[in-house]
Amino acid sequence: MKNSIKFSILTLIIIAAIIGLSNTASADKAGCDAYLYISNNSLFEINLTIDGFPSGNLLVAKNKTYTINLAEDIGKRIKVKVEYQDPDYIDPKSINYVTKTKLECGMTDTVYVAFTK
């Protein structure tokens, strides 16, 4: 009798451990990161909007790597909107960029911004 109780408890512990490990493995796949390297080679400071979210500004001749969280491990093209204050106009000018390929988990793409007057 004691052996069957010990066996039942041991079996329940093993099943609980397997269920617990399978839940954490699926939680890890809920999203992942991709990276976008942006280089400002233009004569103006630029304001960035990455996938609809304001991402700050980038000074002249500076580079920065941005981390993009991809939901549910699905690859996608990243849209980058670049705004700069042109001294000849009151309103800022903007240019839209899209990554060359769909970014997937761990991938990196580069956007070079270069415009002059």
mmCIF file of C-alpha atoms in Angstrom:
data_model
loop_
_atom_site.group_PDB
_atom_site.id
_atom_site.type_symbol
_atom_site.label_atom_id
_atom_site.label_comp_id
_atom_site.label_asym_id
_atom_site.label_seq_id
_atom_site.Cartn_x
_atom_site.Cartn_y
_atom_site.Cartn_z
ATOM 1 C CA MET A 1 0.000 0.000 0.000
ATOM 2 C CA LYS A 2 2.771 2.400 0.899
ATOM 3 C CA ASN A 3 4.566 1.652 -2.361
ATOM 4 C CA SER A 4 1.478 2.430 -4.446
ATOM 5 C CA ILE A 5 1.003 5.793 -2.645
ATOM 6 C CA LYS A 6 4.663 6.688 -3.212
ATOM 7 C CA PHE A 7 4.362 5.673 -6.858
ATOM 8 C CA SER A 8 1.184 7.797 -7.274
ATOM 9 C CA ILE A 9 2.803 10.862 -5.701
ATOM 10 C CA LEU A 10 5.946 10.436 -7.797
ATOM 11 C CA THR A 11 3.833 10.120 -10.963
ATOM 12 C CA LEU A 12 1.887 13.292 -10.091
ATOM 13 C CA ILE A 13 5.130 15.216 -9.499
ATOM 14 C CA ILE A 14 6.544 14.096 -12.847
ATOM 15 C CA ILE A 15 3.332 15.048 -14.683
ATOM 16 C CA ALA A 16 3.264 18.457 -12.971
ATOM 17 C CA ALA A 17 6.901 19.060 -13.937
ATOM 18 C CA ILE A 18 6.234 18.159 -17.576
ATOM 19 C CA ILE A 19 3.197 20.460 -17.722
ATOM 20 C CA GLY A 20 5.169 23.268 -16.069
ATOM 21 C CA LEU A 21 8.064 22.950 -18.527
ATOM 22 C CA SER A 22 5.762 22.884 -21.541
ATOM 23 C CA ASN A 23 4.020 26.079 -20.384
ATOM 24 C CA THR A 24 7.303 27.980 -19.966
ATOM 25 C CA ALA A 25 8.495 26.860 -23.404
ATOM 26 C CA SER A 26 5.373 28.255 -25.051
ATOM 27 C CA ALA A 27 5.695 31.481 -23.044
ATOM 28 C CA ASP A 28 9.202 31.989 -24.437
ATOM 29 C CA LYS A 29 7.808 31.892 -27.981
ATOM 30 C CA ALA A 30 5.304 34.676 -27.351
ATOM 31 C CA GLY A 31 7.618 37.223 -28.975
ATOM 32 C CA CYS A 32 11.194 37.871 -29.960
ATOM 33 C CA ASP A 33 13.495 40.731 -30.882
ATOM 34 C CA ALA A 34 14.845 41.964 -34.196
ATOM 35 C CA TYR A 35 17.270 44.840 -34.633
ATOM 36 C CA LEU A 36 17.246 47.895 -36.881
ATOM 37 C CA TYR A 37 20.439 49.884 -37.395
ATOM 38 C CA ILE A 38 19.791 53.489 -38.486
ATOM 39 C CA SER A 39 22.555 55.797 -39.675
ATOM 40 C CA ASN A 40 21.980 59.542 -40.148
ATOM 41 C CA ASN A 41 24.317 60.598 -42.958
ATOM 42 C CA SER A 42 22.345 63.741 -43.785
ATOM 43 C CA LEU A 43 22.951 67.403 -42.983
ATOM 44 C CA PHE A 44 19.964 67.655 -40.626
ATOM 45 C CA GLU A 45 18.946 66.222 -37.275
ATOM 46 C CA ILE A 46 16.110 63.730 -37.789
ATOM 47 C CA ASN A 47 13.124 62.599 -35.735
ATOM 48 C CA LEU A 48 12.271 58.904 -36.041
ATOM 49 C CA THR A 49 8.992 57.035 -35.910
ATOM 50 C CA ILE A 50 9.451 53.254 -36.084
ATOM 51 C CA ASP A 51 6.318 51.214 -36.828
ATOM 52 C CA GLY A 52 4.107 54.085 -35.690
ATOM 53 C CA PHE A 53 5.889 54.635 -32.368
ATOM 54 C CA PRO A 54 7.957 57.809 -31.810
ATOM 55 C CA SER A 55 11.559 56.729 -31.267
ATOM 56 C CA GLY A 56 13.349 59.994 -30.528
ATOM 57 C CA ASN A 57 15.814 61.875 -32.644
ATOM 58 C CA LEU A 58 19.149 61.127 -34.242
ATOM 59 C CA LEU A 59 21.817 63.780 -34.564
ATOM 60 C CA VAL A 60 23.873 64.466 -37.676
ATOM 61 C CA ALA A 61 26.497 61.773 -38.432
ATOM 62 C CA LYS A 62 25.251 59.469 -35.648
ATOM 63 C CA ASN A 63 24.194 55.808 -35.688
ATOM 64 C CA LYS A 64 21.901 53.881 -33.401
ATOM 65 C CA THR A 65 20.555 50.344 -33.139
ATOM 66 C CA TYR A 66 16.882 49.975 -32.260
ATOM 67 C CA THR A 67 15.323 46.806 -30.858
ATOM 68 C CA ILE A 68 11.977 45.835 -32.327
ATOM 69 C CA ASN A 69 9.774 43.340 -30.513
ATOM 70 C CA LEU A 70 8.090 40.950 -32.920
ATOM 71 C CA ALA A 71 4.863 39.564 -31.501
ATOM 72 C CA GLU A 72 4.220 35.828 -31.881
ATOM 73 C CA ASP A 73 7.486 35.217 -33.791
ATOM 74 C CA ILE A 74 6.002 36.546 -37.035
ATOM 75 C CA GLY A 75 8.393 38.255 -39.434
ATOM 76 C CA LYS A 76 7.381 41.639 -40.817
ATOM 77 C CA ARG A 77 8.657 44.638 -42.716
ATOM 78 C CA ILE A 78 9.437 47.588 -40.486
ATOM 79 C CA LYS A 79 8.282 51.061 -41.506
ATOM 80 C CA VAL A 80 10.502 53.991 -40.543
ATOM 81 C CA LYS A 81 9.309 57.574 -40.885
ATOM 82 C CA VAL A 82 12.055 60.201 -40.866
ATOM 83 C CA GLU A 83 11.184 63.860 -40.273
ATOM 84 C CA TYR A 84 13.635 66.711 -40.577
ATOM 85 C CA GLN A 85 13.314 70.462 -40.208
ATOM 86 C CA ASP A 86 14.212 72.009 -43.560
ATOM 87 C CA PRO A 87 15.423 75.598 -43.027
ATOM 88 C CA ASP A 88 13.665 76.760 -46.213
ATOM 89 C CA TYR A 89 10.208 75.580 -45.066
ATOM 90 C CA ILE A 90 8.119 76.103 -41.948
ATOM 91 C CA ASP A 91 6.693 72.571 -41.832
ATOM 92 C CA PRO A 92 9.040 69.617 -41.386
ATOM 93 C CA LYS A 93 9.659 67.335 -44.360
ATOM 94 C CA SER A 94 9.287 63.589 -43.996
ATOM 95 C CA ILE A 95 10.505 60.505 -45.819
ATOM 96 C CA ASN A 96 9.196 56.967 -45.341
ATOM 97 C CA TYR A 97 11.461 53.925 -45.472
ATOM 98 C CA VAL A 98 10.601 50.215 -45.375
ATOM 99 C CA THR A 99 13.088 47.445 -44.604
ATOM 100 C CA LYS A 100 14.265 45.397 -47.595
ATOM 101 C CA THR A 101 13.240 42.059 -46.133
ATOM 102 C CA LYS A 102 10.847 40.836 -43.496
ATOM 103 C CA LEU A 103 12.665 40.908 -40.182
ATOM 104 C CA GLU A 104 12.401 37.705 -38.204
ATOM 105 C CA CYS A 105 13.713 36.727 -34.782
ATOM 106 C CA GLY A 106 17.318 37.806 -34.293
ATOM 107 C CA MET A 107 17.645 39.397 -37.739
ATOM 108 C CA THR A 108 19.157 42.819 -38.386
ATOM 109 C CA ASP A 109 18.528 45.321 -41.163
ATOM 110 C CA THR A 110 20.013 48.727 -41.889
ATOM 111 C CA VAL A 111 18.466 52.043 -42.910
ATOM 112 C CA TYR A 112 20.794 54.768 -44.157
ATOM 113 C CA VAL A 113 19.322 58.251 -44.152
ATOM 114 C CA ALA A 114 21.216 60.606 -46.481
ATOM 115 C CA PHE A 115 19.812 63.766 -47.969
ATOM 116 C CA THR A 116 21.383 67.153 -48.602
ATOM 117 C CA LYS A 117 20.169 70.538 -49.646
#
